[in-house]
Tab-separated table of C-alpha atoms in Angstrom:
chain	number	residue	atom	x	y	z
P	964	MET	CA	0.398	0.049	-0.199
P	965	ALA	CA	1.633	3.251	-0.526
P	966	MET	CA	0.574	6.618	0.649
P	967	SER	CA	-1.455	8.787	-1.030
P	968	GLY	CA	-0.678	12.783	-1.453
P	969	PRO	CA	-3.670	15.201	-1.087
P	970	PRO	CA	-6.566	15.050	-3.351
P	971	SER	CA	-5.903	16.251	-6.875
P	972	ALA	CA	-8.374	17.327	-9.663
P	973	ARG	CA	-7.025	14.499	-11.412
P	974	ARG	CA	-9.293	12.099	-9.535
P	975	GLY	CA	-12.124	14.066	-9.020
P	976	ARG	CA	-12.257	15.531	-5.773
P	977	GLY	CA	-11.796	19.204	-5.123
P	978	ARG	CA	-8.699	20.635	-3.024
P	979	ALA	CA	-8.571	20.675	0.585
P	980	PRO	CA	-9.712	23.303	2.862
P	981	MET	CA	-7.159	25.184	4.426
P	982	ALA	CA	-7.262	24.959	7.915
P	983	ASP	CA	-5.093	28.259	8.506
P	984	ILE	CA	-6.048	31.490	10.056
P	985	ASN	CA	-5.203	34.209	7.968
P	986	VAL	CA	-3.784	36.954	10.340
P	987	THR	CA	-3.291	39.771	8.071
P	988	PRO	CA	-6.321	41.647	8.930
P	989	LEU	CA	-5.998	40.668	12.429
P	990	VAL	CA	-2.332	42.504	12.464
P	991	ASP	CA	-4.006	45.411	10.094
P	992	VAL	CA	-6.651	46.479	13.125
P	993	MET	CA	-4.343	46.408	15.472
P	994	LEU	CA	-1.811	48.522	13.860
P	995	VAL	CA	-4.898	50.970	13.342
P	996	LEU	CA	-5.739	50.894	17.109
P	997	LEU	CA	-2.470	51.328	18.092
P	998	ILE	CA	-1.646	54.614	15.624
P	999	ILE	CA	-5.129	55.745	17.357
P	1000	PHE	CA	-4.006	55.187	20.914
P	1001	MET	CA	-0.370	56.580	20.369
P	1002	VAL	CA	-2.496	60.073	19.050
P	1003	THR	CA	-4.952	60.289	21.546
P	1004	ALA	CA	-3.091	59.814	24.552
P	1005	PRO	CA	-1.025	63.144	24.528
P	1006	LEU	CA	-4.866	64.591	24.184
P	1007	LEU	CA	-6.080	62.973	27.262
P	1008	VAL	CA	-3.699	64.603	29.703
P	1009	THR	CA	-5.522	66.992	31.134
P	1010	GLY	CA	-9.224	67.615	31.687
P	1011	VAL	CA	-9.935	71.238	32.254
P	1012	PRO	CA	-8.929	73.260	29.429
P	1013	VAL	CA	-6.926	76.367	30.512
P	1014	ASN	CA	-4.642	78.581	28.259
P	1015	LEU	CA	-1.133	78.612	30.400
P	1016	PRO	CA	1.138	81.398	30.294
P	1017	GLU	CA	4.483	80.899	28.814
P	1018	THR	CA	7.937	80.717	30.393
P	1019	ARG	CA	11.337	79.672	29.800
P	1020	ALA	CA	11.656	77.766	32.907
P	1021	LYS	CA	12.227	73.468	32.554
P	1022	GLY	CA	10.099	71.389	33.848
P	1023	LEU	CA	10.190	69.040	37.447
P	1024	ASP	CA	10.868	65.573	38.278
P	1025	GLN	CA	7.802	63.917	39.383
P	1026	ASP	CA	7.516	60.728	41.672
P	1027	ALA	CA	4.402	60.447	42.712
P	1028	LYS	CA	0.770	61.548	41.136
P	1029	PRO	CA	0.087	65.377	41.649
P	1030	THR	CA	-3.068	66.646	43.037
P	1031	VAL	CA	-4.258	69.293	40.189
P	1032	VAL	CA	-5.976	72.466	41.175
P	1033	SER	CA	-6.994	74.472	38.115
P	1034	ILE	CA	-8.627	77.653	37.212
P	1035	ASP	CA	-10.304	78.076	33.962
P	1036	ARG	CA	-10.769	81.606	31.845
P	1037	ASP	CA	-14.302	82.179	33.898
P	1038	GLY	CA	-12.861	82.072	37.115
P	1039	ALA	CA	-14.588	78.126	37.535
P	1040	THR	CA	-11.705	76.286	40.079
P	1041	TYR	CA	-11.355	72.232	39.975
P	1042	VAL	CA	-9.337	69.813	41.690
P	1043	ASP	CA	-8.545	67.237	39.641
P	1044	GLU	CA	-11.364	67.248	36.579
P	1045	ASP	CA	-14.068	67.936	39.610
P	1046	ALA	CA	-15.768	71.379	39.700
P	1047	VAL	CA	-15.493	72.923	43.347
P	1048	THR	CA	-17.289	76.072	43.931
P	1049	ASP	CA	-15.491	78.609	46.394
P	1050	ALA	CA	-17.496	77.743	49.511
P	1051	ASP	CA	-16.669	73.947	49.022
P	1052	LEU	CA	-13.043	74.394	48.124
P	1053	PRO	CA	-11.670	74.261	52.277
P	1054	ASP	CA	-13.490	70.885	52.980
P	1055	ARG	CA	-12.194	69.209	49.303
P	1056	LEU	CA	-8.533	70.789	50.433
P	1057	ALA	CA	-9.032	69.041	53.912
P	1058	GLU	CA	-9.881	65.918	52.364
P	1059	ILE	CA	-6.580	65.797	50.480
P	1060	VAL	CA	-4.592	66.853	53.971
P	1061	ALA	CA	-7.012	64.030	55.368
P	1062	ALA	CA	-5.973	61.231	52.982
P	1063	ASN	CA	-2.270	61.830	53.121
P	1064	ALA	CA	-2.080	62.385	56.818
P	1065	GLY	CA	0.175	59.033	56.921
P	1066	ASN	CA	3.137	60.269	54.927
P	1067	PRO	CA	5.780	62.721	56.215
P	1068	ASP	CA	6.074	64.641	53.138
P	1069	ALA	CA	3.471	67.565	52.213
P	1070	PRO	CA	1.007	66.371	48.920
P	1071	GLN	CA	2.310	67.991	45.523
P	1072	ILE	CA	-0.039	70.513	44.032
P	1073	PHE	CA	0.039	71.695	40.689
P	1074	LEU	CA	-1.581	75.123	40.630
P	1075	ARG	CA	-3.171	75.577	36.632
P	1076	ALA	CA	-4.717	78.909	35.986
P	1077	ASP	CA	-5.642	80.912	32.731
P	1078	LYS	CA	-3.429	83.815	31.448
P	1079	GLY	CA	-6.291	85.790	31.721
P	1080	LEU	CA	-7.594	85.470	35.357
P	1081	ASP	CA	-7.520	88.012	37.499
P	1082	TYR	CA	-4.147	88.120	39.903
P	1083	GLY	CA	-6.516	88.308	43.153
P	1084	ARG	CA	-8.553	85.713	41.962
P	1085	VAL	CA	-5.440	83.081	41.961
P	1086	MET	CA	-3.661	84.412	45.077
P	1087	ARG	CA	-7.453	83.659	47.081
P	1088	VAL	CA	-7.192	79.906	45.691
P	1089	MET	CA	-3.275	80.169	46.747
P	1090	ALA	CA	-4.433	81.342	50.295
P	1091	GLU	CA	-7.185	78.204	50.515
P	1092	LEU	CA	-3.727	75.840	49.945
P	1093	ASN	CA	-1.443	77.647	52.242
P	1094	ARG	CA	-4.540	77.871	54.490
P	1095	ALA	CA	-5.267	74.023	54.416
P	1096	GLY	CA	-1.539	73.228	55.112
P	1097	LEU	CA	-0.663	72.415	51.312
P	1098	ASN	CA	2.097	74.827	50.955
P	1099	LYS	CA	4.013	72.170	48.099
P	1100	VAL	CA	2.588	74.557	45.155
P	1101	SER	CA	4.082	74.332	41.978
P	1102	LEU	CA	2.188	76.813	39.185
P	1103	VAL	CA	2.111	75.225	35.757
P	1104	SER	CA	3.234	77.094	32.869
P	1105	SER	CA	3.450	76.273	29.084
P	1106	PRO	CA	6.749	76.596	27.191
P	1107	ASP	CA	7.499	79.383	25.666
P	1108	ALA	CA	7.209	79.140	21.818
P	1109	ALA	CA	9.957	81.801	21.183
P	1110	SER	CA	12.570	80.178	23.194
P	1111	ASP	CA	14.720	77.367	21.891
P	1112	GLY	CA	15.229	75.885	25.054
P	1113	SER	CA	19.145	76.663	25.282
P	1114	ASP	CA	18.986	78.406	28.054
């Protein structure tokens, strides 16, 4: 008895079905999704749109995720991405202090304020931060477009 090969058209049978999966469409879809995530990920960094002032200062190295306090161009205050009224701001800051009570270091606060705001509005928020005991405050700005970063 001889071993027979795959059926051929000469014997009247069709070709055997191919049992392999074609992964080319899967790879194409995965590459498109990868590109979409790479493009949209930087856009998801901040939730409150604020027109930051431009400076030539260099960025800070960060170990832990800071709490972000934002003031938009209309003067509305946000803690992270949650809107907070002026009356509720001290209570929300007290919650942040209570959540970090066991840590020896004070929690890092990033203050983002629109460049068109009144200076007094920004100082009122900074005073509330100080009153709550949050003294590790960094003012956030965007890089100066005219600066080449060589300083």
